[in-house]
Amino acid sequence: MCGIVAYVGAKDAAPILLEGLQRLEYRGYDSAGVVVSNKGLKVRKVKGRVADLAKVVPARFKGGLGIGHTRWATHGVPSDVNAHPHLSADERVAVVHNGIIENADELRAKLEADGAVFVSETDTEVLAHLIARTVEDTPSLEEAVRLALKSVVGTYGIAVIDGQRPGEVVVARNGSPIVLGIGEKEMFAASDVAALVRYTRQVVHLEDGELAVLKADGFHTFASGGRETAKEPLTVDVEAGHYDTGGYEHYLLKEISEQPDTVARTLRGRLDERFHIAHLGGLNMDARETRSFRRVKIIGCGSAYYSGQIGAQLVEELARIPADAEPASEFRYRNPVVDPDTLYVAISQSGETYDTLAAVQELKRKGGRVIGIVNAVGSAIAREVDGGIYLHAGPEVSVASTKAFTSTAIAFALLALHFGRVHDLSPADGRRIVDGLAKLPDQIEEILKQGDHIAELARKYATNPSMMFVGRVRGYPVAREGAQKLKEISYIHAEAYPASELKHGPLALIGPDMPTVAIVPDDELLDKNLTTLGEIRARGGNVLMVGHRRPDAKLADDSIVVPKNEIELDPILLTIPLQLLAYHAAVALERDVDRPRNLAKSVTVE
Ligand code: F6R
C-alpha cells in the first residue's frame, strides 16, 4: 500500500526512482511523484500512473539524491496536490510516506495555530511541517526526523530529504515496510525489494521503530531511542526478470501459468517417499512438541484467509486436530483468548499485511505459539513468527493472488501430513497424500491446457451482472476464492455460499440473470451437490459445474472437468479453473487486470 523509493549516489536519481516506482506500482497507483535535490529541491507529481509521471519529468531533472512515491489514497482524494512528496512551506524538506498518521488532525490544528499553511488534505504533510520546524536547529536531519516522529501516532514507512543537506536520505519504519539496498558507492531504500533487485541483491530490512541514515558510502541504523543498531545484510534470491511479464499479456496470466513450477518449488525437498512424511525443518518443532497441540487456529486476510479455510479442512481431515480459520483483521480486534495448547498459523503472501502482522504481534504478546506460511522471504511476518513454511513461489506482482494461494494450500497439505503422521495418519494414507501431492504439477498443467475452453465460458458468463458460487464442505473455500477472484478483477458481483445453505435464503436470488458456478468434486457429497444443482435449475438458474465428470445436461449448462486427485487435495486443483475464469472475464470486460480499481497489493494500513 503505497510504494516508496529513495536513492543517494553518483548517478542521476530520477530514472532510478521512476523505474523503482514502476516496480512498486502494484502497491498503489492513483498518483505518483518524485523529488530530487540539486541546489534546492525539484518536484514533479501527478494524479495517475507512474507512466504519467514519467511524461512530466524533464530530461534535465538532474541530481544524485531523490525520493519517490506511488500512492494508494487514504487521506484526501487522488490529485496532483495530494500526491507525494510533500514539502515544507520553505520547500526545504521533502517527505514520502506509506501508512496512516492517526493524530494528523490534532497535529495539523496545532501547526496551523503556529502559522503553518497546508496545501494538501494528506496526513503526510504534517510530517513535512513538523520536521521543518526543527531541521534548522538540530545537528542532523536524523535528529529532526526523530523529534518529529516522537509526536506522531500511527504507522509509517517514510523517506525524507533536506535540500540543504544534499548527501543523505533518512528513512524510518513503524508498521510499513522499509528495506535498504546496498550498492557500490550508492544506497537505495524502498518499500519492497522489487524496486531494488535491478541494482543490488544486498538488502537490510528495518524493524519497527528503526530509523536509518543513507549516504552514498553506506548506512547507519538506529533504534527509536537513538542507539545505533548492527544489521547484517541479507542476499535476496530474486532477479529483476522475476518482476517482468515474461511475454504474457498480464502478470496475472503469467502467475496462473507458472503454477506447475511454483507448486513444484513449494514441494521441493519436503516430501519423504520412504516414510510418507513431510520435511518441514523451518517449523523449529520436534515430534513431542508437534504432538502437544490440541487445536490449530489459522489467520490471514482475503484470499490468504480462504486458503486457510482449505488448510483447516486438511488439518482436521489428515491429523484429526480441530482447526479453523478466521480473518486476521477480525481476530486482532476481538481480544482473542490465547490458548497455550493451540498452534497459531499466520498466512501472508507479502508478509507485510498489517492486520495479519498486528494479529501475530498480539498473539506473541500473549505468549501464543505462532508459525507463518509466507511467500516473501525476510518479510515482517516471517521475522516475527517462531518458525514456518516459506512458499518459494517467487514474487507475486498482480494484485490478485493466484500462485501464492495455491502454494499456501500445498503448504497446509504438507503441514497436515506432518501433523497427521505424528498422530494417527497411517503410513498407507501418508503415502496416498505424498503421491497425490507429487502429481499436482502435472495435473495443473492439464487444467491450464483448457484455457481456451474456459475463456469461452468466461465471455459467455461475463455478460451477467452477478454470479453465485457454491460448494459443500471442501468445496466451500474453493467457491469463496472463486467469487473473490471474479469480483476483484472483473467487478462482476459474486457471492459465495455453502451449497447446503442455498435453500435457507440465497435461493431467492437465483434466476436467469444469476448463474451459479458449482464446485462439485467426486466425493462422498456428490449426490447432495447434484441435488442442489437440480434445485437451481428448477428455479431457472444457469449452472456452470466445476468438477470431475461431465454433468447430465439436465443439471448443468456448462462444465469444466479437472483431473481427480485424492479427495483431501482436490480443492487445490478445483481452484485453478476459477482463476482462469476470472482472468478471462476481466479481459472480456476490458478491466485493468493487474491493477483493479480501489485495490493495492500488500495492505500495510489498518
Ligand atoms: C486477493 C488478494 C488479497 C490478499 C490479502 C492478503 O486476490 O490478493 O485478498 O490475499 O490482502 O495479502 P497477503 O497474503 O499479502 O497477506
XYZ file of C-alpha atoms and ligand atoms in Angstrom:
622
model
C 0.000 0.000 0.000
C 1.878 2.999 -1.350
C 5.377 2.475 -2.652
C 8.463 4.405 -1.605
C 11.852 4.579 -3.333
C 14.944 6.538 -2.321
C 18.375 6.899 -3.891
C 21.672 8.531 -2.977
C 24.793 8.129 -5.082
C 26.711 9.371 -8.079
C 24.059 8.592 -10.709
C 21.025 10.687 -11.554
C 18.311 9.711 -9.113
C 15.244 10.396 -11.288
C 15.474 7.429 -13.734
C 16.237 5.070 -10.830
C 13.278 6.395 -8.864
C 10.909 6.120 -11.839
C 11.995 2.580 -12.624
C 11.644 1.633 -8.934
C 8.181 3.196 -8.738
C 7.131 1.217 -11.795
C 8.073 -1.966 -9.922
C 6.134 -0.834 -6.869
C 3.043 0.282 -8.712
C 1.166 -2.835 -7.567
C 1.187 -1.262 -4.074
C -0.847 1.757 -5.126
C -1.472 3.500 -8.389
C -3.676 6.557 -8.038
C -0.894 9.177 -8.111
C 2.884 9.348 -8.165
C 5.696 11.813 -7.583
C 9.450 12.328 -7.304
C 11.741 14.946 -5.827
C 15.475 15.317 -6.476
C 17.964 17.541 -4.736
C 20.245 19.734 -6.805
C 20.761 23.259 -5.480
C 17.340 23.021 -3.848
C 14.510 20.546 -4.344
C 12.866 19.878 -7.706
C 9.491 18.161 -7.593
C 7.123 16.576 -10.094
C 3.911 14.846 -9.042
C 0.716 13.889 -10.821
C -2.587 12.174 -10.338
C -2.342 8.935 -12.330
C 0.172 6.226 -13.006
C 3.960 6.223 -12.910
C 3.892 6.352 -16.727
C 2.030 9.685 -16.455
C 4.658 10.944 -14.027
C 7.493 9.911 -16.368
C 5.961 12.128 -19.063
C 6.298 15.248 -16.896
C 9.801 14.578 -15.544
C 12.105 16.509 -17.891
C 15.387 15.072 -19.163
C 17.248 17.813 -17.312
C 15.958 16.675 -13.937
C 19.452 16.125 -12.540
C 20.597 15.282 -9.019
C 22.127 12.300 -7.245
C 19.721 12.347 -4.294
C 15.986 11.800 -4.502
C 12.851 10.095 -3.199
C 9.706 8.928 -4.980
C 6.254 7.586 -4.196
C 3.316 5.806 -5.778
C 0.114 6.331 -3.813
C -2.967 4.447 -2.637
C -5.108 7.239 -1.188
C -6.116 7.222 2.481
C -6.350 10.941 3.400
C -7.663 13.056 0.547
C -8.724 12.135 -2.966
C -6.170 11.191 -5.623
C -4.979 14.529 -7.079
C -1.779 16.317 -8.086
C -1.742 18.234 -4.812
C -2.343 15.206 -2.589
C 0.310 13.180 -4.412
C 3.602 12.712 -2.538
C 6.299 14.019 -1.996
C 5.042 16.663 0.423
C 7.229 19.666 1.093
C 7.606 22.063 3.985
C 6.413 25.627 3.333
C 10.011 26.794 2.691
C 10.472 23.855 0.293
C 13.496 22.721 2.227
C 12.219 19.350 3.490
C 10.504 16.700 1.356
C 8.752 13.590 2.694
C 7.196 10.467 1.161
C 5.093 8.290 3.422
C 3.340 4.947 3.466
C 0.910 4.340 6.356
C -1.548 6.386 8.378
C -0.838 9.123 10.919
C -3.738 8.712 13.306
C -3.313 12.005 15.148
C -2.836 14.003 11.925
C -5.882 16.242 12.563
C -4.695 17.190 16.021
C -1.117 17.855 14.826
C -2.384 19.839 11.872
C -4.527 22.047 14.111
C -1.521 22.766 16.376
C 0.762 23.544 13.418
C -1.883 25.794 11.839
C -2.271 27.631 15.138
C 1.512 28.235 14.922
C 1.111 29.726 11.462
C 1.757 26.742 9.182
C -0.157 26.797 5.898
C -1.180 23.414 4.493
C -1.735 22.853 0.802
C -2.936 19.228 0.714
C -5.528 17.131 2.535
C -2.989 14.444 3.421
C -1.801 13.291 6.828
C 1.752 13.212 5.430
C 2.081 16.954 5.028
C 2.040 17.208 8.826
C 5.380 15.389 8.860
C 6.998 17.823 6.415
C 5.950 20.773 8.614
C 6.994 19.053 11.839
C 10.469 18.192 10.519
C 10.952 21.670 9.029
C 10.276 23.254 12.440
C 13.472 21.792 13.944
C 15.688 20.997 10.978
C 17.456 24.362 11.190
C 18.429 23.962 14.840
C 19.213 20.257 15.084
C 22.687 18.970 14.267
C 21.351 16.445 11.752
C 18.318 15.610 9.622
C 18.174 12.340 11.520
C 17.612 14.223 14.776
C 14.901 16.425 13.245
C 13.093 13.342 11.898
C 13.373 11.570 15.244
C 11.944 14.581 17.069
C 9.050 14.844 14.616
C 8.242 11.142 14.895
C 8.005 11.458 18.681
C 4.745 13.359 18.297
C 3.288 11.009 15.694
C 0.787 8.251 16.493
C 0.192 5.749 13.705
C 2.011 3.724 11.117
C 4.661 4.859 8.724
C 7.401 3.977 6.342
C 8.976 7.302 5.391
C 11.838 8.725 3.384
C 12.954 12.308 3.992
C 15.453 14.622 2.328
C 16.643 18.107 3.197
C 17.533 20.394 0.279
C 20.313 21.860 2.363
C 21.948 18.537 3.206
C 22.299 17.108 -0.289
C 24.184 13.904 0.527
C 21.731 11.977 2.713
C 18.316 10.378 2.983
C 16.688 9.489 6.284
C 14.193 6.618 6.322
C 12.152 5.245 9.209
C 9.734 2.410 9.754
C 6.827 1.755 12.061
C 4.354 -0.769 10.687
C 5.041 -0.096 6.997
C 7.992 -1.841 5.369
C 11.309 -0.216 4.514
C 14.174 -2.182 3.028
C 17.614 -0.744 2.343
C 19.609 -1.725 -0.745
C 23.400 -1.604 -0.571
C 25.138 -0.665 -3.832
C 28.684 0.255 -4.904
C 29.087 3.785 -3.538
C 25.343 4.216 -3.692
C 22.437 3.366 -1.403
C 18.784 2.674 -2.080
C 15.686 2.269 0.044
C 12.220 1.041 -0.917
C 9.014 -0.459 0.396
C 9.848 -3.738 -1.303
C 12.907 -5.439 -2.758
C 11.084 -5.403 -6.120
C 12.358 -1.844 -6.600
C 15.939 -2.750 -5.700
C 16.836 -6.034 -7.371
C 17.849 -4.388 -10.618
C 20.623 -2.612 -8.737
C 21.562 -4.817 -5.802
C 20.747 -8.089 -4.042
C 22.268 -6.984 -0.737
C 19.458 -5.733 1.461
C 18.683 -4.833 5.066
C 15.155 -4.862 6.464
C 14.349 -2.179 9.018
C 12.421 -3.238 12.120
C 9.547 -1.254 13.573
C 10.862 1.786 15.421
C 14.126 1.826 13.472
C 15.497 4.781 11.545
C 18.355 4.756 9.018
C 20.605 7.396 7.524
C 21.775 6.608 3.993
C 24.748 8.222 2.301
C 26.481 7.167 -0.906
C 29.217 5.410 1.061
C 26.968 3.426 3.412
C 24.277 3.499 6.055
C 23.704 3.632 9.796
C 20.632 2.287 11.576
C 19.278 3.425 14.916
C 16.697 2.143 17.395
C 13.903 4.530 18.384
C 15.872 5.874 21.360
C 18.818 6.818 19.128
C 21.129 3.872 19.940
C 22.944 2.625 16.826
C 21.891 -0.904 15.792
C 24.019 -3.503 13.974
C 22.374 -5.025 10.905
C 23.575 -7.977 8.840
C 22.804 -7.575 5.121
C 20.790 -10.388 3.534
C 21.269 -11.603 -0.032
C 17.876 -11.835 -1.727
C 17.335 -14.690 -4.077
C 15.211 -12.927 -6.719
C 16.136 -11.433 -10.032
C 14.819 -8.417 -11.875
C 13.389 -10.839 -14.511
C 11.031 -12.311 -11.900
C 9.221 -8.986 -11.975
C 8.670 -8.978 -15.769
C 5.570 -10.236 -17.560
C 7.751 -12.776 -19.374
C 5.908 -12.346 -22.680
C 2.424 -12.790 -21.167
C -0.184 -10.114 -21.700
C -0.675 -9.692 -17.950
C 1.180 -10.611 -14.777
C -1.930 -12.434 -13.650
C -1.865 -14.838 -16.586
C 1.867 -15.319 -16.106
C 1.351 -16.130 -12.434
C -1.540 -18.526 -13.121
C 0.520 -20.249 -15.822
C 3.594 -20.571 -13.602
C 1.775 -22.755 -11.097
C 3.103 -26.152 -12.208
C 6.581 -24.752 -11.417
C 5.704 -22.808 -8.305
C 3.877 -25.792 -6.813
C 6.900 -27.977 -7.569
C 9.069 -25.379 -5.781
C 6.816 -25.391 -2.700
C 7.078 -29.198 -2.586
C 10.783 -29.459 -3.380
C 12.758 -31.376 -0.758
C 9.729 -31.657 1.511
C 8.182 -34.995 0.509
C 9.642 -38.140 2.007
C 8.623 -41.131 -0.089
C 10.231 -43.633 2.252
C 8.382 -42.777 5.455
C 5.477 -40.959 3.758
C 6.029 -37.809 5.774
C 6.753 -34.149 5.101
C 10.052 -32.490 5.998
C 9.366 -29.053 7.417
C 12.550 -28.047 9.170
C 11.531 -24.389 9.270
C 8.852 -25.157 11.871
C 11.572 -25.493 14.520
C 9.466 -28.093 16.340
C 10.315 -31.617 17.424
C 7.837 -34.518 17.329
C 6.975 -34.174 21.014
C 6.079 -30.523 20.628
C 4.211 -31.235 17.406
C 2.067 -33.748 19.301
C 1.385 -31.344 22.123
C -1.012 -29.020 20.275
C -4.709 -29.677 20.760
C -6.014 -27.137 18.239
C -4.850 -25.235 15.181
C -6.042 -21.679 14.599
C -5.320 -20.135 11.213
C -5.376 -16.406 10.486
C -4.930 -14.417 7.274
C -6.766 -11.819 5.199
C -8.736 -12.067 1.962
C -7.546 -14.873 -0.255
C -4.981 -15.859 2.356
C -7.892 -16.483 4.744
C -9.708 -18.611 2.163
C -6.577 -20.680 1.627
C -6.537 -21.005 5.425
C -10.029 -22.488 5.263
C -8.718 -25.126 2.885
C -5.850 -25.564 5.350
C -8.163 -26.042 8.342
C -10.030 -28.733 6.455
C -6.777 -30.514 5.608
C -5.506 -30.387 9.195
C -8.775 -31.758 10.551
C -9.021 -34.497 7.961
C -5.429 -35.700 7.947
C -4.354 -35.012 11.522
C -7.769 -35.130 13.246
C -6.860 -31.996 15.185
C -9.663 -29.407 15.463
C -8.746 -26.498 13.196
C -10.422 -23.362 11.979
C -9.558 -20.217 10.048
C -10.548 -16.642 10.827
C -9.832 -13.304 9.113
C -6.783 -11.844 10.881
C -8.424 -8.430 10.586
C -11.279 -9.602 12.856
C -9.204 -11.774 15.148
C -6.937 -8.922 16.229
C -9.796 -6.676 17.297
C -11.745 -9.144 19.410
C -9.293 -9.568 22.260
C -8.819 -13.270 21.462
C -8.305 -15.857 24.164
C -4.815 -17.161 23.534
C -4.555 -20.802 24.442
C -1.194 -22.478 25.174
C -2.378 -25.751 23.601
C -3.209 -24.103 20.289
C -0.833 -23.663 17.393
C -1.489 -20.393 15.557
C -0.716 -20.224 11.856
C -0.447 -16.834 10.141
C -0.676 -16.774 6.349
C 0.591 -13.979 4.141
C 1.943 -13.806 0.615
C 3.570 -10.410 1.156
C 4.463 -10.977 4.796
C 3.561 -7.313 5.311
C -0.247 -7.251 5.633
C -0.749 -5.004 8.620
C -3.817 -6.751 10.048
C -2.064 -10.116 9.961
C 1.151 -8.692 11.384
C -0.763 -6.972 14.199
C -2.607 -10.230 14.981
C 0.732 -12.078 15.147
C 2.155 -9.411 17.455
C -0.904 -9.648 19.706
C -0.510 -13.435 19.843
C 3.170 -13.134 20.688
C 2.429 -10.608 23.438
C 0.028 -13.107 24.968
C 2.520 -15.979 24.744
C 0.939 -17.780 21.766
C 2.996 -20.154 19.624
C 2.791 -18.778 16.067
C 4.150 -20.162 12.829
C 3.941 -18.447 9.447
C 3.118 -19.584 5.941
C 4.698 -16.758 3.990
C 5.941 -16.139 0.462
C 8.175 -13.052 0.860
C 11.438 -14.145 2.455
C 12.634 -11.910 5.297
C 9.323 -10.009 5.438
C 7.918 -8.587 8.680
C 5.610 -11.543 9.434
C 8.359 -14.042 8.577
C 10.635 -12.278 11.045
C 8.006 -12.096 13.762
C 6.893 -15.763 13.888
C 8.538 -18.644 15.759
C 9.045 -20.719 12.610
C 7.177 -21.588 9.477
C 6.988 -22.636 5.869
C 8.190 -20.452 3.008
C 6.206 -20.898 -0.190
C 9.096 -20.280 -2.625
C 6.503 -19.254 -5.209
C 8.576 -16.262 -6.388
C 7.347 -12.662 -6.453
C 3.602 -12.256 -6.994
C 3.119 -8.938 -8.768
C -0.500 -8.933 -9.929
C -2.769 -7.547 -7.225
C -4.989 -10.644 -7.217
C -3.344 -13.601 -5.551
C -3.181 -16.864 -7.517
C 0.073 -18.792 -7.277
C 0.555 -17.823 -3.627
C -2.982 -19.057 -2.858
C -2.236 -22.427 -4.437
C 1.153 -22.768 -2.781
C -0.350 -21.881 0.605
C -2.892 -24.679 0.227
C 0.003 -27.012 -0.656
C 1.946 -25.829 2.407
C -1.089 -26.719 4.521
C -1.270 -30.164 2.928
C 2.376 -30.638 3.967
C 1.664 -29.350 7.472
C -1.396 -31.582 7.805
C 0.605 -34.586 6.575
C 3.351 -33.759 9.065
C 0.892 -33.465 11.957
C -1.077 -36.471 10.738
C 1.960 -38.731 10.689
C 2.956 -37.840 14.260
C -0.643 -38.564 15.257
C -2.693 -41.325 13.701
C -2.410 -40.980 9.931
C -1.364 -44.433 8.726
C 1.695 -44.945 6.514
C -0.711 -46.033 3.753
C -2.666 -42.801 3.991
C 0.599 -40.876 4.259
C 1.738 -42.493 1.012
C -1.581 -41.641 -0.648
C -1.089 -37.950 0.209
C 2.610 -37.893 -0.732
C 1.770 -39.454 -4.106
C -1.167 -37.105 -4.582
C 0.965 -34.042 -3.876
C 3.666 -35.201 -6.279
C 1.041 -35.464 -9.054
C -0.217 -31.891 -8.661
C 2.191 -30.024 -11.002
C 1.281 -32.246 -13.990
C -2.414 -32.081 -13.170
C -2.285 -28.276 -13.009
C -0.625 -28.345 -16.430
C -3.608 -30.387 -17.693
C -6.041 -27.760 -16.382
C -4.083 -24.912 -17.964
C -4.480 -26.628 -21.338
C -8.195 -25.911 -21.073
C -7.505 -22.165 -21.221
C -9.410 -21.645 -24.488
C -12.492 -23.517 -23.277
C -12.506 -21.554 -20.011
C -12.007 -18.264 -21.904
C -15.083 -19.053 -23.998
C -17.142 -19.756 -20.869
C -15.844 -16.560 -19.280
C -17.004 -14.490 -22.260
C -20.438 -16.126 -22.033
C -20.876 -15.631 -18.275
C -19.272 -12.164 -18.100
C -22.444 -10.690 -19.572
C -24.233 -11.301 -16.245
C -24.272 -8.619 -13.557
C -23.994 -11.172 -10.728
C -22.842 -14.700 -10.138
C -23.326 -17.185 -7.319
C -20.558 -19.605 -6.308
C -21.474 -22.665 -4.253
C -19.540 -25.549 -2.743
C -20.047 -28.006 0.096
C -17.522 -28.592 2.881
C -14.203 -28.995 0.969
C -15.726 -27.129 -1.966
C -16.864 -24.111 0.043
C -13.483 -22.336 0.406
C -12.957 -23.025 -3.296
C -16.259 -21.267 -4.047
C -15.256 -18.343 -1.818
C -11.936 -17.919 -3.566
C -13.623 -18.231 -6.975
C -16.068 -15.444 -6.078
C -13.276 -13.317 -4.657
C -11.156 -13.617 -7.824
C -14.101 -12.816 -10.074
C -15.332 -9.782 -8.160
C -11.949 -8.176 -7.589
C -10.694 -8.255 -11.148
C -13.851 -8.260 -13.309
C -16.065 -6.179 -10.934
C -18.904 -8.657 -11.533
C -20.815 -9.017 -8.285
C -20.117 -12.502 -6.958
C -21.341 -14.232 -3.817
C -20.184 -17.495 -2.354
C -22.381 -19.746 -0.230
C -22.115 -23.230 1.186
C -24.278 -25.259 -1.209
C -26.169 -26.584 1.828
C -27.186 -23.027 2.818
C -28.696 -22.071 -0.527
C -32.197 -23.106 0.402
C -32.022 -21.145 3.649
C -32.127 -17.807 1.848
C -29.990 -17.074 -1.202
C -32.056 -19.367 -3.453
C -34.382 -16.357 -3.691
C -31.715 -14.649 -5.835
C -31.493 -17.458 -8.371
C -32.970 -16.760 -11.787
C -31.963 -16.378 -15.431
C -29.593 -13.454 -14.769
C -27.879 -15.023 -11.733
C -25.898 -18.037 -12.908
C -24.188 -20.350 -10.435
C -20.684 -21.742 -10.524
C -20.997 -25.010 -8.623
C -17.973 -26.812 -7.207
C -18.861 -30.489 -7.422
C -15.987 -32.846 -6.633
C -16.365 -36.609 -6.850
C -16.504 -37.179 -3.123
C -18.959 -38.543 -0.601
C -21.106 -35.426 -1.062
C -21.549 -35.788 -4.824
C -25.234 -36.788 -4.667
C -26.062 -33.919 -2.330
C -24.340 -31.479 -4.667
C -26.189 -32.839 -7.680
C -29.481 -32.356 -5.823
C -28.508 -28.699 -5.278
C -27.876 -28.289 -9.000
C -31.372 -29.659 -9.669
C -32.837 -27.111 -7.261
C -31.036 -24.263 -9.035
C -32.109 -25.444 -12.480
C -35.707 -25.813 -11.288
C -35.655 -22.060 -10.483
C -34.444 -21.090 -13.949
C -30.800 -20.640 -12.905
C -27.946 -21.492 -15.252
C -25.185 -23.684 -13.874
C -21.504 -23.931 -14.684
C -20.286 -27.057 -12.928
C -16.621 -27.411 -11.983
C -15.863 -30.988 -11.020
C -14.521 -34.349 -12.057
C -17.100 -35.559 -14.561
C -19.308 -34.152 -17.290
C -22.706 -33.456 -15.781
C -26.053 -34.529 -17.076
C -27.391 -31.753 -19.357
C -30.438 -31.541 -17.052
C -28.229 -30.419 -14.180
C -25.730 -28.027 -15.747
C -25.463 -25.857 -18.847
C -21.672 -25.939 -18.928
C -18.829 -27.663 -17.218
C -15.104 -27.619 -16.564
C -13.669 -31.037 -15.781
C -10.455 -31.186 -13.769
C -8.202 -34.200 -13.103
C -9.005 -36.180 -9.956
C -6.517 -36.396 -7.093
C -7.080 -37.543 -3.502
C -10.315 -36.110 -2.084
C -8.403 -34.061 0.501
C -6.242 -32.452 -2.211
C -8.949 -31.932 -4.843
C -9.819 -28.381 -3.627
C -6.360 -27.242 -4.736
C -6.992 -28.318 -8.331
C -10.607 -27.121 -8.384
C -9.430 -23.563 -7.691
C -7.227 -23.285 -10.795
C -10.028 -23.072 -13.422
C -11.741 -20.394 -11.311
C -8.606 -18.240 -11.560
C -8.722 -18.593 -15.342
C -12.465 -17.914 -15.410
C -11.973 -14.654 -13.502
C -8.988 -13.669 -15.620
C -10.777 -14.187 -18.934
C -13.948 -12.468 -17.664
C -11.840 -9.428 -16.678
C -10.128 -9.408 -20.078
C -13.507 -9.701 -21.849
C -14.749 -6.686 -19.867
C -11.515 -4.778 -20.594
C -10.649 -4.344 -16.934
C -7.253 -3.343 -15.626
C -6.480 -6.956 -14.791
C -3.263 -6.492 -12.807
C -4.312 -3.303 -11.044
C -8.023 -3.498 -10.259
C -9.672 -0.278 -9.142
C -9.528 0.756 -5.481
C -7.186 -2.069 -4.517
C -3.489 -2.498 -3.867
C -1.266 -5.416 -3.041
C 0.320 -5.552 0.424
C -2.285 -3.843 2.557
C 0.035 -2.188 5.049
C -2.642 0.013 6.598
C -5.420 -0.968 9.017
C -6.979 -11.348 -3.266
C -5.839 -10.818 -2.574
C -5.990 -10.325 -1.181
C -4.816 -10.842 -0.332
C -4.877 -10.252 1.074
C -3.756 -10.776 1.951
O -6.656 -11.808 -4.528
O -4.767 -10.782 -3.124
O -7.206 -10.696 -0.640
O -4.881 -12.240 -0.307
O -4.808 -8.862 1.012
O -2.495 -10.470 1.427
P -1.203 -11.188 1.952
O -1.305 -12.638 1.562
O -0.060 -10.500 1.278
O -1.173 -11.045 3.440
